[in-house]
Each structure stands twice: as structure tokens, then as C-alpha cells.
PDB file of C-alpha atoms in Angstrom:
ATOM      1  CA  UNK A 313    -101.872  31.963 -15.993  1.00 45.00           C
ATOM      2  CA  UNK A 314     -99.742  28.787 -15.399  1.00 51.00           C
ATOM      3  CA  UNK A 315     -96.397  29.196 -17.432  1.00 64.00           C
ATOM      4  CA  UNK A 316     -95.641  25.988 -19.437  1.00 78.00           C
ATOM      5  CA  UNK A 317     -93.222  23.446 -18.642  1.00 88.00           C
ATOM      6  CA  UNK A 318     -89.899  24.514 -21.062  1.00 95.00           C
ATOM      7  CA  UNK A 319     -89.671  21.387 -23.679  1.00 97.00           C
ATOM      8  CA  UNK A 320     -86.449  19.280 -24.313  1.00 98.00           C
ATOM      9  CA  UNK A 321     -85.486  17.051 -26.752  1.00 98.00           C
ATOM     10  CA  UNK A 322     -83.640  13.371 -25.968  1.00 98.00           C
ATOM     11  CA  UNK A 323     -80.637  14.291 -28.345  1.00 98.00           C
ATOM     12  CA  UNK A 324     -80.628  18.177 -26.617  1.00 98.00           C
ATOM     13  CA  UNK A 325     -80.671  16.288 -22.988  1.00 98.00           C
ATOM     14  CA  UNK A 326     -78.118  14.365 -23.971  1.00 98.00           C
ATOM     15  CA  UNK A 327     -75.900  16.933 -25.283  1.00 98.00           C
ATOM     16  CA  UNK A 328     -76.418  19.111 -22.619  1.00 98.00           C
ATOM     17  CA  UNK A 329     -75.457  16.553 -20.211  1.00 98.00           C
ATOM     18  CA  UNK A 330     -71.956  15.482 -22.141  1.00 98.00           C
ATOM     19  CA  UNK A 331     -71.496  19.305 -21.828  1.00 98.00           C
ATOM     20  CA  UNK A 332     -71.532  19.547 -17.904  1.00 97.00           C
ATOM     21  CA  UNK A 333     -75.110  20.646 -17.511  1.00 97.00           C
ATOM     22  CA  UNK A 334     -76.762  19.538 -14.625  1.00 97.00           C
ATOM     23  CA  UNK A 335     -79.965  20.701 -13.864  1.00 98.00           C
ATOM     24  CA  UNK A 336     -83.281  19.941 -15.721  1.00 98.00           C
ATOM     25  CA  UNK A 337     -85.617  20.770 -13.135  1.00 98.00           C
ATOM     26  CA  UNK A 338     -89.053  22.102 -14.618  1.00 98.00           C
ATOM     27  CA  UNK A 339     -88.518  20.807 -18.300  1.00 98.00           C
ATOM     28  CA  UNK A 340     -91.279  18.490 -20.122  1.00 98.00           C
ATOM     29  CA  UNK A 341     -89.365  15.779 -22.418  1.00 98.00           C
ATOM     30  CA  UNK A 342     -90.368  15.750 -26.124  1.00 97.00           C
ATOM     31  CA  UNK A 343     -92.383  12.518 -26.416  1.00 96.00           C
ATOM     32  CA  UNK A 344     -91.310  11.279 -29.768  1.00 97.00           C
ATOM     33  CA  UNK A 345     -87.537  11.428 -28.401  1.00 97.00           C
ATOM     34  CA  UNK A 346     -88.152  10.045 -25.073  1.00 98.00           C
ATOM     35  CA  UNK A 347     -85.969   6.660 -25.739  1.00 98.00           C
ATOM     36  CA  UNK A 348     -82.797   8.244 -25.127  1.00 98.00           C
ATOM     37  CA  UNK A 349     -81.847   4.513 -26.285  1.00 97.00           C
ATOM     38  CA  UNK A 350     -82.191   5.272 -29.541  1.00 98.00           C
ATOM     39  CA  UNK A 351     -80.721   8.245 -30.177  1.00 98.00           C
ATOM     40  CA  UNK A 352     -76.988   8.802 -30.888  1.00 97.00           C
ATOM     41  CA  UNK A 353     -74.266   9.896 -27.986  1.00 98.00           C
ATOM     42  CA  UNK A 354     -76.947   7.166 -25.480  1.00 98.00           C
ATOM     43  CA  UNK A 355     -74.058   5.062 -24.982  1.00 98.00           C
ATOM     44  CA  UNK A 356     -71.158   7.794 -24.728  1.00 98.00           C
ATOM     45  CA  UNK A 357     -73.937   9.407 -22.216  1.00 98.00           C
ATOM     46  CA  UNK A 358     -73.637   6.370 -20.014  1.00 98.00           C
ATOM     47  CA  UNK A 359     -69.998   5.893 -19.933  1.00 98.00           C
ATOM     48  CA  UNK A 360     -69.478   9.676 -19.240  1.00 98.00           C
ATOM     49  CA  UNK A 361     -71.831   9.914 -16.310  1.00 97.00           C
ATOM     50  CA  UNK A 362     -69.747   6.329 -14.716  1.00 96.00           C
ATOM     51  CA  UNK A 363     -66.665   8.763 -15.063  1.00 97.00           C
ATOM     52  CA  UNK A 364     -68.354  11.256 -12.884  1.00 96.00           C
ATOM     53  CA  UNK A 365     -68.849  12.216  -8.912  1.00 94.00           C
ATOM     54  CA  UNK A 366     -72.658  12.670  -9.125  1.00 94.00           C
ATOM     55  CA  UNK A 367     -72.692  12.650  -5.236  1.00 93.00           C
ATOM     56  CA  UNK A 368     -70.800  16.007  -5.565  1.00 95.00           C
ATOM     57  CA  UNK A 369     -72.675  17.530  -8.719  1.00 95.00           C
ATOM     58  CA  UNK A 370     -75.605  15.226  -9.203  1.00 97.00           C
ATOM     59  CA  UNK A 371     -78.036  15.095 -11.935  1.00 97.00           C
ATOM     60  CA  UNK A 372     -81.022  17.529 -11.125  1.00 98.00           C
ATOM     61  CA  UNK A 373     -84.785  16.749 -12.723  1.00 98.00           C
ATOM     62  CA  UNK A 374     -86.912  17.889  -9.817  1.00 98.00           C
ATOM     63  CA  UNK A 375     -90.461  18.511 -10.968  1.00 98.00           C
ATOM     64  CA  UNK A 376     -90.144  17.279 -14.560  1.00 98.00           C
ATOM     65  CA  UNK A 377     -92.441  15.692 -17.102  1.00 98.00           C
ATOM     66  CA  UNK A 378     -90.697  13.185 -18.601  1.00 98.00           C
ATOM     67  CA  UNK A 379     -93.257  10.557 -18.900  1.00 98.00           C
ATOM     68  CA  UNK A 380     -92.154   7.276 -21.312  1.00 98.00           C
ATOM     69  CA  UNK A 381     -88.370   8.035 -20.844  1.00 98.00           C
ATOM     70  CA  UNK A 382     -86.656   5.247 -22.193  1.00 98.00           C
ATOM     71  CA  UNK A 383     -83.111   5.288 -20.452  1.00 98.00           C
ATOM     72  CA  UNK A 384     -82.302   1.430 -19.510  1.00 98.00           C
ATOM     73  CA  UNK A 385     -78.490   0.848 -17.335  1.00 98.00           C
ATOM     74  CA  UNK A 386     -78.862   4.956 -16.940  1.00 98.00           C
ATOM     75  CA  UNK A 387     -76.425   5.154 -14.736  1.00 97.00           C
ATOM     76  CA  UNK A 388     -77.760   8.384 -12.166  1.00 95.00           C
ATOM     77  CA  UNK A 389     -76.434   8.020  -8.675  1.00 94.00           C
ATOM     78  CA  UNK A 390     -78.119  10.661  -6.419  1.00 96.00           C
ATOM     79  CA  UNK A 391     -79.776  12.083  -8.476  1.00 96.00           C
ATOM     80  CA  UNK A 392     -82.702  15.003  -7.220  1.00 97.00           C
ATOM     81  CA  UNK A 393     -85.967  13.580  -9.032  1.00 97.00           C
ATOM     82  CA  UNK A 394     -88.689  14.917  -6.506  1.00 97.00           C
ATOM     83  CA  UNK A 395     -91.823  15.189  -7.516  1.00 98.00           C
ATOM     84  CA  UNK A 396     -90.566  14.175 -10.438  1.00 98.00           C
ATOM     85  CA  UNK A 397     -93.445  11.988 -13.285  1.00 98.00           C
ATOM     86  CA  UNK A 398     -91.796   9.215 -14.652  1.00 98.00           C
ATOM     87  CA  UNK A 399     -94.739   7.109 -15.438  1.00 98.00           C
ATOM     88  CA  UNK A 400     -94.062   4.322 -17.975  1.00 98.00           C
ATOM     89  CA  UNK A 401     -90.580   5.057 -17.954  1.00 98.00           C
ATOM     90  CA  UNK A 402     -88.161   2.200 -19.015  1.00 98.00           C
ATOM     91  CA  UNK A 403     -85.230   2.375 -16.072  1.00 98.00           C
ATOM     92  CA  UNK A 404     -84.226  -1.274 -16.370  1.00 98.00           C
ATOM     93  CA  UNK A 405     -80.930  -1.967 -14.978  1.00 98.00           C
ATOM     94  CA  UNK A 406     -80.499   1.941 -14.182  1.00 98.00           C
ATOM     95  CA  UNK A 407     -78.606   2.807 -10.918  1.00 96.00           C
ATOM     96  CA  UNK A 408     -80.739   5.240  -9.144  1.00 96.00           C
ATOM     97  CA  UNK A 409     -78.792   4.492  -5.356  1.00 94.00           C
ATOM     98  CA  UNK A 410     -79.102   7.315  -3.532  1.00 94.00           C
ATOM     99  CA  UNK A 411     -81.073   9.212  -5.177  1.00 95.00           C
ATOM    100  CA  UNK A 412     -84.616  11.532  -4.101  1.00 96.00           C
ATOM    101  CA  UNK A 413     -87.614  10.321  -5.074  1.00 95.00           C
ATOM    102  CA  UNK A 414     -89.548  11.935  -3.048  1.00 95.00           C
ATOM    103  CA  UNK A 415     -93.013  12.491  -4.504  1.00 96.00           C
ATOM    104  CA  UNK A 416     -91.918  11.197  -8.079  1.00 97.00           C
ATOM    105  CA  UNK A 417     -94.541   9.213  -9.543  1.00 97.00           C
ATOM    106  CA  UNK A 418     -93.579   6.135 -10.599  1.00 97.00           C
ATOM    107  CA  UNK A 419     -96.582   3.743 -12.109  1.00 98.00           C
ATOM    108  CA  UNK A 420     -96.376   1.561 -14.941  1.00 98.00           C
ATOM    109  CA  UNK A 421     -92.247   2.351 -14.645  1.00 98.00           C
ATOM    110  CA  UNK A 422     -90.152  -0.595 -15.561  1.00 98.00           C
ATOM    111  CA  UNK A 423     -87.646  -1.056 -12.995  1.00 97.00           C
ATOM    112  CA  UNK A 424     -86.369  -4.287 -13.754  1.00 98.00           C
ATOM    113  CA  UNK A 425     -82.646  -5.513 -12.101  1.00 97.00           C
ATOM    114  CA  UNK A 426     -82.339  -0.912 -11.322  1.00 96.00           C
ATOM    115  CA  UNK A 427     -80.481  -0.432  -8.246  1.00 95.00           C
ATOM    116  CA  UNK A 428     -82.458   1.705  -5.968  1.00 91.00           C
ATOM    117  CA  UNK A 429     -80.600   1.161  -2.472  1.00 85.00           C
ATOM    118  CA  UNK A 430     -80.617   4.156   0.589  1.00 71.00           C
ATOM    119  CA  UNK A 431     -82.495   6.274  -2.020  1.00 65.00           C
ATOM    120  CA  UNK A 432     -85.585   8.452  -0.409  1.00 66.00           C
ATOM    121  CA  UNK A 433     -88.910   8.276  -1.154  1.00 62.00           C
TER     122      UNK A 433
END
């Protein structure tokens, strides 16, 4: 039997980043609080991660369901999202340079003005 992908919430994700955490891999995002926009601490999330080297401790959602994230100017420089399923996520203006896509899916995923330079795929 298939264990079950642990669930997060936007507001715990975001708390848990501000805190230091770094790796999400394996966790399903709660769908009603998948616009991280919304929620309080979104806008003290992205000035904290511009304050941080992500290239030495990046951001770590390999293999997670977080379908519909809502997350626009995220700003998530090499970060590990392989095989990651973003599908209908809202990434505009997110900075995802150098990060690994590898095997993420991707479709219907608004990346409007995101910065997605030397990343792999």
C-alpha cells in the first residue's frame, strides 16, 4: 500500500520557511490555501528569502503536489523542484534561475515576466 503524500497548509509552508526549514520534498499542498498570496507573512516570505543564499541552502520541493500554487514574484533561486506537479500554478514574475526542473510538470502554469535562466529541465 502506497503511503500518502504528508499535507501542508500555505500559512504552515510559510511559517516553516521564515523558520529556516528547507525541505518540502514529498508533501501535497492543501488546496484551499494554495495562494500563498493571500495569506498573511506572503510578503515578509518574499523579502526573507531575497535576504538569503539559496545557492548554498536552497529551497527543496522535489516530488511534491502542489498543484494551483499561487506564489507570484516568489523569489526561489535554485531551487530542487524535480518531478515536481505544479500544474496551474500562478509563478508570474517568480525567479526560478537556476533552479531543477527536471521532470516537474508544468501545464496550464502561468509563467508570465518569471525568470527561468541556466535552470534544468
Amino acid at each position: 500500500m502506497t503511503e500518502a503524500a504528508p499535507l501542508i497548509g500555505g500559512r504552515e509552508l510559510i511559517r516553516r520557511i521564515l523558520a529556516g526549514e528547507r525541505d518540502f520534498s514529498g508533501t501535497r499542498l492543501r488546496p484551499e490555501e494554495a495562494n500563498l498570496a493571500a495569506l498573511e507573512g506572503y510578503q515578509e516570505l518574499l523579502a526573507y528569502l531575497q535576504t538569503q543564499d539559496l545557492r548554498a541552502a536552497p529551497l527543496v520541493a522535489e516530488r511534491v503536489d502542489w498543484r494551483f500554487l499561487s506564489a507570484p514574484g516568489l523569489f526561489c533561486q535554485a531551487a530542487r523542484l524535480a518531478g515536481a506537479d505544479l500544474s496551474g500554478a500562478v509563478l508570474r514574475g517568480a525567479d526560478l534561475r537556476r533552479a531543477d526542473l527536471t521532470g516537474a510538470c508544468l501545464r496550464d502554469a502561468d509563467l508570465t515576466h518569471a525568470l527561468l535562466t541556466h535552470q534544468r529541465l
